[in-house]
């Protein structure tokens, strides 16, 4: 049987970015990010979740933070120069990104959005993000991830 690949994995291979794929058991629902870290034997500080928000200007933004942290909308707004910010409703995520809740990755979205990573990302040798499908993660260098998504870093989250 052929090895399973998500679009995220294909993008990484096309760009010749080294990664390690991780698969985890799950039911029909998304698994909490801290639980994903446990299942994959990773430090939750190195496993990042992808959140989608919309500014007062109606522009869409992507924020990538450690799974145990909480996005601070005021800080996120400031990082992208918006007056304020609101999370995108879960029903809209697929139409905007091409991904479903729990499988949203900063890599390979339908459109390129301004992407901001929590500043702690650069403290790690490798980090994990969703591979674009529930049950799959990719582990890669944070520098490669930031470069690929043309992202930037900022203090946008606080402890859970």
CSV table of N, CA and C in Angstrom, one decimal:
chain,number,residue,atom,x,y,z
A,1,UNK,N,0.8,-1.2,0.0
A,1,UNK,CA,0.0,0.0,0.0
A,1,UNK,C,0.9,1.3,0.0
A,2,UNK,N,0.5,2.3,-0.7
A,2,UNK,CA,1.3,3.5,-0.8
A,2,UNK,C,1.2,4.2,0.5
A,3,UNK,N,2.3,5.0,0.8
A,3,UNK,CA,2.4,5.8,2.0
A,3,UNK,C,1.4,6.9,1.9
A,4,UNK,N,0.6,7.2,3.0
A,4,UNK,CA,-0.3,8.3,3.0
A,4,UNK,C,0.4,9.6,3.0
A,5,UNK,N,-0.1,10.5,2.2
A,5,UNK,CA,0.5,11.9,2.2
A,5,UNK,C,-0.7,12.9,2.2
A,6,UNK,N,-0.5,13.9,3.0
A,6,UNK,CA,-1.5,15.0,3.0
A,6,UNK,C,-1.0,16.1,2.0
A,7,UNK,N,-1.8,17.1,1.7
A,7,UNK,CA,-1.3,18.2,0.9
A,7,UNK,C,-0.2,18.9,1.5
A,8,UNK,N,-0.2,19.1,2.8
A,8,UNK,CA,0.8,19.7,3.6
A,8,UNK,C,2.1,19.0,3.3
A,9,UNK,N,2.1,17.7,3.4
A,9,UNK,CA,3.4,16.9,3.2
A,9,UNK,C,3.8,17.1,1.7
A,10,UNK,N,2.9,17.1,0.8
A,10,UNK,CA,3.3,17.3,-0.6
A,10,UNK,C,3.9,18.7,-0.8
A,11,UNK,N,3.4,19.7,-0.2
A,11,UNK,CA,4.0,21.1,-0.3
A,11,UNK,C,5.4,21.1,0.3
A,12,UNK,N,5.6,20.5,1.5
A,12,UNK,CA,6.9,20.4,2.1
A,12,UNK,C,7.9,19.7,1.2
A,13,UNK,N,7.5,18.6,0.6
A,13,UNK,CA,8.4,17.8,-0.3
A,13,UNK,C,8.7,18.7,-1.6
A,14,UNK,N,7.7,19.3,-2.1
A,14,UNK,CA,7.9,20.1,-3.3
A,14,UNK,C,8.9,21.3,-3.0
A,15,UNK,N,8.8,21.8,-1.8
A,15,UNK,CA,9.8,22.9,-1.5
A,15,UNK,C,11.1,22.4,-0.9
A,16,UNK,N,11.2,21.0,-0.9
A,16,UNK,CA,12.4,20.4,-0.3
A,16,UNK,C,12.7,20.8,1.1
A,17,UNK,N,11.6,20.8,1.9
A,17,UNK,CA,11.7,21.1,3.3
A,17,UNK,C,11.7,19.8,4.1
A,18,UNK,N,12.7,19.5,4.9
A,18,UNK,CA,12.7,18.3,5.7
A,18,UNK,C,11.7,18.3,6.8
A,19,UNK,N,10.9,17.2,6.9
A,19,UNK,CA,9.9,17.1,8.0
A,19,UNK,C,9.8,15.6,8.4
A,20,UNK,N,9.2,15.4,9.5
A,20,UNK,CA,8.8,14.1,10.0
A,20,UNK,C,7.3,14.0,10.2
A,21,UNK,N,6.7,13.0,9.6
A,21,UNK,CA,5.2,12.9,9.7
A,21,UNK,C,4.9,12.1,11.0
A,22,UNK,N,3.9,12.5,11.7
A,22,UNK,CA,3.4,11.8,12.9
A,22,UNK,C,1.9,11.5,12.7
A,23,UNK,N,1.5,10.3,13.0
A,23,UNK,CA,0.1,9.9,12.9
A,23,UNK,C,-0.4,9.6,14.3
A,24,UNK,N,-1.6,10.0,14.7
A,24,UNK,CA,-2.2,9.6,16.0
A,24,UNK,C,-3.6,9.1,15.8
A,25,UNK,N,-4.0,8.3,16.8
A,25,UNK,CA,-5.3,7.7,16.8
A,25,UNK,C,-6.3,8.8,17.2
A,26,UNK,N,-7.5,8.8,16.6
A,26,UNK,CA,-8.5,9.7,16.9
A,26,UNK,C,-9.9,9.2,16.6
A,27,UNK,N,-10.9,9.8,17.1
A,27,UNK,CA,-12.3,9.4,16.7
A,27,UNK,C,-12.7,10.3,15.6
A,28,UNK,N,-14.0,10.6,15.5
A,28,UNK,CA,-14.6,11.4,14.5
A,28,UNK,C,-14.3,12.9,14.7
A,29,UNK,N,-14.1,13.2,16.0
A,29,UNK,CA,-13.9,14.6,16.4
A,29,UNK,C,-12.4,15.0,16.5
A,30,UNK,N,-12.2,16.3,16.5
A,30,UNK,CA,-10.8,16.8,16.7
A,30,UNK,C,-10.4,16.5,18.1
A,31,UNK,N,-9.1,16.2,18.2
A,31,UNK,CA,-8.5,15.9,19.5
A,31,UNK,C,-7.9,17.1,20.1
A,32,UNK,N,-8.0,17.4,21.4
A,32,UNK,CA,-7.4,18.6,22.0
A,32,UNK,C,-5.9,18.5,21.7
A,33,UNK,N,-5.3,19.7,21.5
A,33,UNK,CA,-3.9,19.8,21.1
A,33,UNK,C,-3.0,19.3,22.2
A,34,UNK,N,-3.3,19.5,23.4
A,34,UNK,CA,-2.4,19.0,24.5
A,34,UNK,C,-2.4,17.5,24.5
A,35,UNK,N,-3.6,16.9,24.2
A,35,UNK,CA,-3.7,15.4,24.1
A,35,UNK,C,-2.9,14.9,22.9
A,36,UNK,N,-2.9,15.6,21.8
A,36,UNK,CA,-2.2,15.3,20.6
A,36,UNK,C,-0.7,15.2,21.0
A,37,UNK,N,-0.2,16.2,21.7
A,37,UNK,CA,1.2,16.3,22.1
A,37,UNK,C,1.5,15.0,22.9
A,38,UNK,N,0.7,14.7,23.9
A,38,UNK,CA,0.9,13.5,24.7
A,38,UNK,C,0.9,12.3,23.9
A,39,UNK,N,0.0,12.1,23.0
A,39,UNK,CA,-0.1,10.9,22.2
A,39,UNK,C,1.2,10.7,21.3
A,40,UNK,N,1.7,11.9,20.8
A,40,UNK,CA,2.8,11.9,19.9
A,40,UNK,C,4.2,11.9,20.7
A,41,UNK,N,4.1,11.9,22.1
A,41,UNK,CA,5.3,12.0,22.9
A,41,UNK,C,6.1,13.3,22.8
A,42,UNK,N,5.4,14.4,22.6
A,42,UNK,CA,6.0,15.7,22.4
A,42,UNK,C,5.7,16.6,23.6
A,43,UNK,N,6.6,17.5,23.8
A,43,UNK,CA,6.4,18.6,24.8
A,43,UNK,C,5.3,19.5,24.2
A,44,UNK,N,4.2,19.8,24.9
A,44,UNK,CA,3.1,20.7,24.4
A,44,UNK,C,3.6,22.0,24.0
A,45,UNK,N,4.8,22.5,24.5
A,45,UNK,CA,5.3,23.8,24.1
A,45,UNK,C,5.8,23.8,22.7
A,46,UNK,N,6.1,22.6,22.1
A,46,UNK,CA,6.6,22.4,20.8
A,46,UNK,C,5.5,22.1,19.8
A,47,UNK,N,4.3,21.9,20.2
A,47,UNK,CA,3.2,21.5,19.4
A,47,UNK,C,2.3,22.7,19.2
A,48,UNK,N,2.1,23.2,18.0
A,48,UNK,CA,1.4,24.5,17.8
A,48,UNK,C,0.1,24.2,17.1
A,49,UNK,N,-0.9,25.0,17.5
A,49,UNK,CA,-2.3,25.0,16.9
A,49,UNK,C,-2.4,26.2,16.0
A,50,UNK,N,-3.2,26.1,14.9
A,50,UNK,CA,-3.4,27.1,13.9
A,50,UNK,C,-4.8,27.7,14.1
A,51,UNK,N,-4.9,29.0,14.4
A,51,UNK,CA,-6.2,29.7,14.6
A,51,UNK,C,-6.4,30.7,13.5
A,52,UNK,N,-7.6,30.9,13.1
A,52,UNK,CA,-8.0,31.8,12.1
A,52,UNK,C,-8.9,32.9,12.7
A,53,UNK,N,-8.5,34.2,12.4
A,53,UNK,CA,-9.3,35.3,12.9
A,53,UNK,C,-9.4,36.4,11.9
A,54,UNK,N,-10.4,37.3,12.1
A,54,UNK,CA,-10.7,38.3,11.2
A,54,UNK,C,-10.6,39.7,11.9
A,55,UNK,N,-9.9,40.6,11.2
A,55,UNK,CA,-9.7,42.0,11.8
A,55,UNK,C,-10.9,42.8,11.5
A,56,UNK,N,-10.9,44.0,12.1
A,56,UNK,CA,-12.0,45.0,11.9
A,56,UNK,C,-12.1,45.4,10.4
A,57,UNK,N,-10.9,45.3,9.7
A,57,UNK,CA,-10.9,45.6,8.2
A,57,UNK,C,-11.5,44.5,7.4
A,58,UNK,N,-11.9,43.4,8.0
A,58,UNK,CA,-12.4,42.2,7.4
A,58,UNK,C,-11.3,41.3,6.8
A,59,UNK,N,-10.1,41.7,6.9
A,59,UNK,CA,-9.0,40.8,6.5
A,59,UNK,C,-8.9,39.6,7.4
A,60,UNK,N,-8.5,38.5,6.8
A,60,UNK,CA,-8.3,37.2,7.6
A,60,UNK,C,-6.8,37.0,7.9
A,61,UNK,N,-6.6,36.6,9.1
A,61,UNK,CA,-5.2,36.4,9.6
A,61,UNK,C,-5.1,35.0,10.2
A,62,UNK,N,-3.9,34.4,10.2
A,62,UNK,CA,-3.6,33.1,10.8
A,62,UNK,C,-2.7,33.3,12.0
A,63,UNK,N,-3.0,32.8,13.1
A,63,UNK,CA,-2.2,32.8,14.3
A,63,UNK,C,-1.8,31.4,14.7
A,64,UNK,N,-0.5,31.2,15.0
A,64,UNK,CA,-0.1,29.8,15.3
A,64,UNK,C,0.6,29.9,16.7
A,65,UNK,N,0.0,29.2,17.7
A,65,UNK,CA,0.4,29.3,19.0
A,65,UNK,C,0.6,27.9,19.7
A,66,UNK,N,1.4,27.8,20.7
A,66,UNK,CA,1.5,26.5,21.4
A,66,UNK,C,0.1,26.0,21.9
A,67,UNK,N,-0.1,24.7,21.8
A,67,UNK,CA,-1.5,24.1,22.1
A,67,UNK,C,-2.0,24.4,23.5
A,68,UNK,N,-1.1,24.6,24.4
A,68,UNK,CA,-1.6,24.8,25.8
A,68,UNK,C,-1.8,26.3,26.1
A,69,UNK,N,-1.6,27.2,25.1
A,69,UNK,CA,-1.8,28.6,25.3
A,69,UNK,C,-3.1,29.1,24.7
A,70,UNK,N,-3.4,30.3,25.0
A,70,UNK,CA,-4.7,31.0,24.6
A,70,UNK,C,-4.3,32.2,23.8
A,71,UNK,N,-4.9,32.4,22.6
A,71,UNK,CA,-4.7,33.5,21.8
A,71,UNK,C,-5.2,34.8,22.5
A,72,UNK,N,-4.4,35.8,22.6
A,72,UNK,CA,-4.8,37.1,23.1
A,72,UNK,C,-5.2,38.0,22.0
A,73,UNK,N,-6.4,38.3,21.8
A,73,UNK,CA,-6.9,39.0,20.6
A,73,UNK,C,-6.4,40.4,20.5
A,74,UNK,N,-6.2,41.1,21.7
A,74,UNK,CA,-5.6,42.4,21.7
A,74,UNK,C,-4.2,42.4,21.2
A,75,UNK,N,-3.4,41.5,21.6
A,75,UNK,CA,-2.0,41.4,21.2
A,75,UNK,C,-2.0,40.9,19.7
A,76,UNK,N,-2.9,40.1,19.3
A,76,UNK,CA,-2.9,39.6,17.9
A,76,UNK,C,-3.3,40.8,17.0
A,77,UNK,N,-4.2,41.6,17.4
A,77,UNK,CA,-4.6,42.8,16.7
A,77,UNK,C,-3.4,43.7,16.5
A,78,UNK,N,-2.7,44.0,17.6
A,78,UNK,CA,-1.6,44.9,17.6
A,78,UNK,C,-0.5,44.3,16.6
A,79,UNK,N,-0.3,43.0,16.6
A,79,UNK,CA,0.8,42.4,15.8
A,79,UNK,C,0.5,42.6,14.3
A,80,UNK,N,-0.7,42.8,13.9
A,80,UNK,CA,-1.0,42.9,12.5
A,80,UNK,C,-1.6,44.3,12.1
A,81,UNK,N,-1.6,45.2,13.1
A,81,UNK,CA,-2.0,46.5,12.9
A,81,UNK,C,-3.5,46.7,12.7
A,82,UNK,N,-4.3,45.9,13.4
A,82,UNK,CA,-5.8,46.0,13.3
A,82,UNK,C,-6.3,46.6,14.6
A,83,UNK,N,-7.4,47.3,14.5
A,83,UNK,CA,-8.1,47.9,15.6
A,83,UNK,C,-8.6,46.8,16.6
A,84,UNK,N,-9.2,45.8,16.1
A,84,UNK,CA,-9.6,44.7,16.9
A,84,UNK,C,-9.7,43.4,16.1
A,85,UNK,N,-9.9,42.3,16.7
A,85,UNK,CA,-9.9,41.0,16.1
A,85,UNK,C,-10.9,40.1,16.7
A,86,UNK,N,-11.5,39.2,15.8
A,86,UNK,CA,-12.5,38.2,16.3
A,86,UNK,C,-12.1,36.9,15.7
A,87,UNK,N,-12.3,35.8,16.4
A,87,UNK,CA,-12.1,34.5,15.8
A,87,UNK,C,-13.1,34.2,14.7
A,88,UNK,N,-12.7,33.5,13.7
A,88,UNK,CA,-13.5,33.1,12.6
A,88,UNK,C,-14.4,32.0,13.1
A,89,UNK,N,-15.7,32.0,12.8
A,89,UNK,CA,-16.6,31.0,13.2
A,89,UNK,C,-16.1,29.6,12.6
A,90,UNK,N,-16.2,28.6,13.4
A,90,UNK,CA,-15.8,27.2,13.0
A,90,UNK,C,-16.4,26.8,11.6
A,91,UNK,N,-17.7,27.3,11.3
A,91,UNK,CA,-18.3,26.9,10.1
A,91,UNK,C,-17.7,27.6,8.9
A,92,UNK,N,-16.9,28.6,9.1
A,92,UNK,CA,-16.3,29.4,8.0
A,92,UNK,C,-14.8,28.9,7.7
A,93,UNK,N,-14.2,28.2,8.6
A,93,UNK,CA,-12.8,27.8,8.5
A,93,UNK,C,-12.6,27.0,7.2
A,94,UNK,N,-13.4,26.1,6.8
A,94,UNK,CA,-13.1,25.3,5.6
A,94,UNK,C,-13.2,26.2,4.4
A,95,UNK,N,-14.2,27.0,4.3
A,95,UNK,CA,-14.3,27.9,3.1
A,95,UNK,C,-13.1,28.8,2.9
A,96,UNK,N,-12.5,29.3,4.0
A,96,UNK,CA,-11.4,30.2,4.0
A,96,UNK,C,-10.1,29.5,3.8
A,97,UNK,N,-9.9,28.4,4.4
A,97,UNK,CA,-8.6,27.7,4.5
A,97,UNK,C,-8.5,26.5,3.6
A,98,UNK,N,-9.6,25.8,3.4
A,98,UNK,CA,-9.5,24.5,2.8
A,98,UNK,C,-9.4,23.3,3.8
A,99,UNK,N,-9.3,23.7,5.1
A,99,UNK,CA,-9.1,22.7,6.2
A,99,UNK,C,-10.3,22.7,7.1
A,100,UNK,N,-10.4,21.7,7.9
A,100,UNK,CA,-11.5,21.6,8.9
A,100,UNK,C,-10.9,21.8,10.3
A,101,UNK,N,-11.8,22.2,11.2
A,101,UNK,CA,-11.3,22.4,12.6
A,101,UNK,C,-10.6,21.1,13.1
A,102,UNK,N,-9.5,21.3,13.7
A,102,UNK,CA,-8.7,20.2,14.2
A,102,UNK,C,-7.7,19.7,13.2
A,103,UNK,N,-7.8,20.2,12.0
A,103,UNK,CA,-6.9,19.8,10.9
A,103,UNK,C,-6.4,21.0,10.2
A,104,UNK,N,-6.5,22.1,10.8
A,104,UNK,CA,-6.1,23.4,10.1
A,104,UNK,C,-4.5,23.5,10.2
A,105,UNK,N,-3.9,23.8,9.1
A,105,UNK,CA,-2.4,23.9,9.1
A,105,UNK,C,-2.1,25.3,8.5
A,106,UNK,N,-1.0,25.9,9.0
A,106,UNK,CA,-0.6,27.2,8.4
A,106,UNK,C,0.0,27.0,7.0
A,107,UNK,N,0.3,25.7,6.6
A,107,UNK,CA,0.9,25.4,5.3
A,107,UNK,C,-0.2,25.0,4.4
A,108,UNK,N,-0.1,25.5,3.2
A,108,UNK,CA,-1.0,25.1,2.1
A,108,UNK,C,-2.5,25.5,2.1
A,109,UNK,N,-2.8,26.6,2.8
A,109,UNK,CA,-4.1,27.1,2.8
A,109,UNK,C,-4.6,27.5,1.4
A,110,UNK,N,-5.9,27.6,1.2
A,110,UNK,CA,-6.4,28.0,-0.1
A,110,UNK,C,-5.8,29.4,-0.6
A,111,UNK,N,-5.7,30.3,0.3
A,111,UNK,CA,-5.1,31.6,0.0
A,111,UNK,C,-4.0,31.8,1.0
A,112,UNK,N,-3.0,32.7,0.7
A,112,UNK,CA,-2.0,33.1,1.6
A,112,UNK,C,-2.5,34.2,2.5
A,113,UNK,N,-2.5,34.0,3.8
A,113,UNK,CA,-2.9,35.0,4.7
A,113,UNK,C,-1.7,35.4,5.5
A,114,UNK,N,-1.8,36.6,6.1
A,114,UNK,CA,-0.7,37.1,7.0
A,114,UNK,C,-0.7,36.1,8.2
A,115,UNK,N,0.5,35.5,8.5
A,115,UNK,CA,0.6,34.5,9.5
A,115,UNK,C,1.6,35.0,10.6
A,116,UNK,N,1.1,34.9,11.8
A,116,UNK,CA,1.9,35.3,13.0
A,116,UNK,C,2.1,34.1,13.9
A,117,UNK,N,3.3,33.8,14.3
A,117,UNK,CA,3.6,32.7,15.2
A,117,UNK,C,4.0,33.3,16.6
A,118,UNK,N,3.6,32.6,17.6
A,118,UNK,CA,3.9,33.0,18.9
A,118,UNK,C,5.5,33.0,19.0
A,119,UNK,N,6.0,34.0,19.6
A,119,UNK,CA,7.5,34.2,19.7
A,119,UNK,C,8.3,33.1,20.2
A,120,UNK,N,7.6,32.2,21.0
A,120,UNK,CA,8.3,31.0,21.6
A,120,UNK,C,8.7,30.0,20.6
A,121,UNK,N,8.2,30.1,19.4
A,121,UNK,CA,8.4,29.1,18.3
A,121,UNK,C,9.9,29.0,18.0
A,122,UNK,N,10.6,30.1,18.1
A,122,UNK,CA,12.0,30.1,17.7
A,122,UNK,C,13.0,29.5,18.8
A,123,UNK,N,12.4,29.2,19.9
A,123,UNK,CA,13.2,28.6,21.0
A,123,UNK,C,13.4,27.1,20.8
A,124,UNK,N,12.7,26.5,19.8
A,124,UNK,CA,12.7,25.0,19.7
A,124,UNK,C,13.5,24.6,18.4
A,125,UNK,N,14.1,23.5,18.5
A,125,UNK,CA,14.8,22.9,17.4
A,125,UNK,C,13.8,22.5,16.3
A,126,UNK,N,12.7,21.8,16.7
A,126,UNK,CA,11.6,21.4,15.8
A,126,UNK,C,10.3,21.7,16.5
A,127,UNK,N,9.3,21.9,15.7
A,127,UNK,CA,7.9,22.1,16.2
A,127,UNK,C,7.0,21.2,15.4
A,128,UNK,N,5.8,21.0,15.9
A,128,UNK,CA,4.8,20.2,15.2
A,128,UNK,C,3.6,21.1,14.9
A,129,UNK,N,3.0,21.0,13.7
A,129,UNK,CA,1.8,21.6,13.3
A,129,UNK,C,0.9,20.5,12.6
A,130,UNK,N,-0.3,20.8,12.5
A,130,UNK,CA,-1.2,19.9,11.8
A,130,UNK,C,-0.7,19.7,10.4
A,131,UNK,N,-0.9,18.5,9.9
A,131,UNK,CA,-0.5,18.1,8.5
A,131,UNK,C,-1.7,18.3,7.6
A,132,UNK,N,-2.7,19.0,8.1
A,132,UNK,CA,-3.9,19.4,7.2
A,132,UNK,C,-5.0,18.3,7.3
A,133,UNK,N,-4.9,17.4,8.2
A,133,UNK,CA,-5.9,16.3,8.3
A,133,UNK,C,-5.9,15.9,9.7
A,134,UNK,N,-7.1,15.7,10.3
A,134,UNK,CA,-7.1,15.2,11.7
A,134,UNK,C,-6.4,13.9,11.8
A,135,UNK,N,-5.6,13.7,12.8
A,135,UNK,CA,-4.8,12.4,12.9
A,135,UNK,C,-3.4,12.5,12.4
A,136,UNK,N,-3.0,13.6,11.8
A,136,UNK,CA,-1.7,13.7,11.2
A,136,UNK,C,-1.1,15.1,11.6
A,137,UNK,N,0.2,15.0,11.9
A,137,UNK,CA,1.0,16.2,12.3
A,137,UNK,C,2.3,16.1,11.5
A,138,UNK,N,2.9,17.2,11.3
A,138,UNK,CA,4.3,17.3,10.7
A,138,UNK,C,5.2,18.0,11.7
A,139,UNK,N,6.4,17.5,11.8
A,139,UNK,CA,7.4,18.1,12.7
A,139,UNK,C,8.5,18.6,11.8
A,140,UNK,N,8.8,19.9,12.0
A,140,UNK,CA,9.8,20.5,11.1
A,140,UNK,C,10.5,21.7,11.9
A,141,UNK,N,11.5,22.2,11.2
A,141,UNK,CA,12.2,23.4,11.8
A,141,UNK,C,11.3,24.6,11.8
A,142,UNK,N,11.3,25.3,13.0
A,142,UNK,CA,10.5,26.5,13.0
A,142,UNK,C,10.9,27.6,12.0
A,143,UNK,N,12.2,27.6,11.7
A,143,UNK,CA,12.7,28.6,10.7
A,143,UNK,C,12.1,28.3,9.3
A,144,UNK,N,12.1,27.0,9.0
A,144,UNK,CA,11.6,26.5,7.7
A,144,UNK,C,10.1,26.9,7.6
A,145,UNK,N,9.4,26.6,8.7
A,145,UNK,CA,7.9,26.9,8.7
A,145,UNK,C,7.6,28.4,8.6
A,146,UNK,N,8.3,29.2,9.3
A,146,UNK,CA,8.1,30.7,9.2
A,146,UNK,C,8.5,31.2,7.8
A,147,UNK,N,9.6,30.7,7.2
A,147,UNK,CA,10.0,31.1,5.9
A,147,UNK,C,9.0,30.6,4.8
A,148,UNK,N,8.5,29.4,4.9
A,148,UNK,CA,7.6,28.9,4.0
A,148,UNK,C,6.3,29.7,3.9
A,149,UNK,N,5.8,30.1,5.1
A,149,UNK,CA,4.5,30.8,5.2
A,149,UNK,C,4.7,32.3,5.2
A,150,UNK,N,5.9,32.8,5.0
A,150,UNK,CA,6.3,34.2,5.0
A,150,UNK,C,5.7,34.8,6.3
A,151,UNK,N,5.8,34.1,7.4
A,151,UNK,CA,5.3,34.5,8.7
A,151,UNK,C,6.2,35.4,9.5
A,152,UNK,N,5.7,35.9,10.6
A,152,UNK,CA,6.5,36.7,11.5
A,152,UNK,C,6.2,36.2,12.9
A,153,UNK,N,6.9,36.6,13.9
A,153,UNK,CA,6.7,36.2,15.3
A,153,UNK,C,6.3,37.4,16.1
A,154,UNK,N,5.5,37.2,17.2
A,154,UNK,CA,5.1,38.2,18.1
A,154,UNK,C,4.5,37.5,19.4
A,155,UNK,N,4.4,38.3,20.5
A,155,UNK,CA,3.9,37.8,21.7
A,155,UNK,C,2.3,37.9,21.6
A,156,UNK,N,1.7,36.8,21.2
A,156,UNK,CA,0.2,36.9,20.8
A,156,UNK,C,-0.6,36.0,21.7
A,157,UNK,N,0.0,35.3,22.7
A,157,UNK,CA,-0.7,34.3,23.5
A,157,UNK,C,-0.3,34.4,24.9
A,158,UNK,N,-1.1,33.8,25.8
A,158,UNK,CA,-0.8,33.7,27.2
A,158,UNK,C,-1.1,32.2,27.7
A,159,UNK,N,-0.6,31.9,28.8
A,159,UNK,CA,-0.8,30.5,29.4
A,159,UNK,C,-2.3,30.2,29.4
A,160,UNK,N,-2.7,29.0,28.9
A,160,UNK,CA,-4.0,28.5,28.8
A,160,UNK,C,-5.0,29.0,29.8
